Amino acid sequence: MIDYEKQSLKLIETAEKLLSDNTVDVVLGVKDNPEVGWPTPYFARKPEDAKKLVWTEDCHVNLANYLTEVKGKKAAIAAKACDVRSIINLIAENQLSRGDITIIGMECAGKMQNEKLASACDACPASVPNLYDIAIAADGSETYKNLEMPNSSENVTEWAIHTTVEERLDRFMKEIDKCILCFACRQACQGCYCVTCFIDRKATPWEQVDADTATKMAFHLTRAMHLAGRCTDCGACEKVCPSGVNLKYLFKGLSEFVEETYDFKAGMDPEATPVLDRYSSDDKQVAFLGGDSIVGI
Ligand code: SF4
Ligand code: SF4
């Protein structure tokens, strides 16, 4: 059970202190936004700004991305376990410096979006972040309660083993059929930080990418491959999608494959070399999602 009022009060007190004693230049959190329907990102830069911060059952936004907006500054961030995995991935990929960041680890047992458990919260392994500097527990104290998590998400590898190619294609096509290529999923993703995305490379700034099936397939499959071993299962891509496209299973399937094949999970260790940066002559050479083995080629 989470006491959001106590967590909010503790967060405000913590942010005021960090800003007053100049430990940080900015505290990143969320503030109420009735127009949107859930709290949205907020940068508190002065001690008096801190009172605008809130912590609620529907503050599901992954704030890790926003740290790159204040790169080079000393920043604190109110972070759930999923945000922290994203921060760790960004540190491991040299996008953020650990020394610049104060992580205020907010205990979380899952967030709500439109009265349902938000995307990816069913997959979260722990209520407690795996890296933090200041703890704010479920009851607002400094001692985490280690709450029980739903941990009931789909095992995509199992699903893939027990389905035909046609069934897998059917699921993918049904999802991309809803896509309008707005790219909100990309913008919300901690791993999509390229200045120019591959899909925009040939487009002039005023040109709308056509939402035809081939382009949608190219975008989603290429993005999935780019996120292999980098997706932190935060669910931000599904949370922001205006069309209800559920494609996180692709990323999850890739993460399961990378973990099983290369014993690596993104977002666990800021010191670990990202899996796509490691090469070894005895790397396993196997295909993804039940394809034929290509060992020996
Ligand atoms: S947010 Fe949804 S509609 Fe927009 S590009 Fe991504 S999947 Fe397509
Ligand atoms: S692909 Fe989706 S779930 Fe994975 S890190 Fe990006 S936004 Fe999060």
mmCIF file of C-alpha atoms and ligand atoms in Angstrom, residues 62 65 82 85-86 89 119-120 184-192 223-224 227 230-240 247-248 251-252 255, ligand 2:
data_model
loop_
_atom_site.group_PDB
_atom_site.id
_atom_site.type_symbol
_atom_site.label_atom_id
_atom_site.label_comp_id
_atom_site.label_asym_id
_atom_site.label_seq_id
_atom_site.Cartn_x
_atom_site.Cartn_y
_atom_site.Cartn_z
ATOM 1 C CA ASN A 62 9.266 7.863 -17.533
ATOM 2 C CA ASN A 65 14.668 11.052 -20.952
ATOM 3 C CA CYS A 82 11.576 1.580 -14.283
ATOM 4 C CA ARG A 85 16.633 1.182 -15.201
ATOM 5 C CA SER A 86 16.407 3.751 -17.997
ATOM 6 C CA ASN A 89 21.037 2.400 -19.471
ATOM 7 C CA SER A 119 1.911 -0.628 -19.596
ATOM 8 C CA ALA A 120 4.902 -2.612 -18.295
ATOM 9 C CA ALA A 184 5.374 9.551 -30.115
ATOM 10 C CA CYS A 185 6.672 6.095 -29.091
ATOM 11 C CA ARG A 186 10.122 6.999 -30.348
ATOM 12 C CA GLN A 187 10.091 10.408 -28.661
ATOM 13 C CA ALA A 188 9.126 8.864 -25.307
ATOM 14 C CA CYS A 189 11.723 6.095 -25.438
ATOM 15 C CA GLN A 190 14.882 6.462 -23.383
ATOM 16 C CA GLY A 191 16.801 4.483 -25.975
ATOM 17 C CA CYS A 192 15.759 6.616 -28.986
ATOM 18 C CA ARG A 223 13.339 0.440 -34.083
ATOM 19 C CA ALA A 224 12.943 -2.937 -32.377
ATOM 20 C CA LEU A 227 16.512 -1.421 -29.036
ATOM 21 C CA ARG A 230 18.769 -1.648 -24.701
ATOM 22 C CA CYS A 231 15.035 -1.670 -23.940
ATOM 23 C CA THR A 232 14.452 -1.328 -20.199
ATOM 24 C CA ASP A 233 10.807 -2.456 -20.334
ATOM 25 C CA CYS A 234 9.507 0.885 -19.062
ATOM 26 C CA GLY A 235 6.365 0.848 -21.221
ATOM 27 C CA ALA A 236 6.678 4.539 -22.167
ATOM 28 C CA CYS A 237 6.171 3.706 -25.859
ATOM 29 C CA GLU A 238 2.751 2.149 -25.228
ATOM 30 C CA LYS A 239 1.716 4.723 -22.635
ATOM 31 C CA VAL A 240 2.042 7.618 -25.088
ATOM 32 C CA LEU A 247 4.134 -3.490 -29.731
ATOM 33 C CA LYS A 248 6.150 -3.676 -26.536
ATOM 34 C CA PHE A 251 11.012 -5.347 -27.473
ATOM 35 C CA LYS A 252 10.338 -7.710 -24.590
ATOM 36 C CA SER A 255 15.201 -8.564 -24.282
HETATM 37 S S1 SF4 B 2 11.050 0.408 -26.367
HETATM 38 FE FE1 SF4 B 2 9.325 1.086 -25.055
HETATM 39 S S2 SF4 B 2 9.539 -0.185 -23.192
HETATM 40 FE FE2 SF4 B 2 11.521 -0.278 -24.267
HETATM 41 S S3 SF4 B 2 12.770 1.361 -23.373
HETATM 42 FE FE3 SF4 B 2 11.760 2.217 -25.222
HETATM 43 S S4 SF4 B 2 9.860 3.159 -24.410
HETATM 44 FE FE4 SF4 B 2 10.633 1.777 -22.790
#
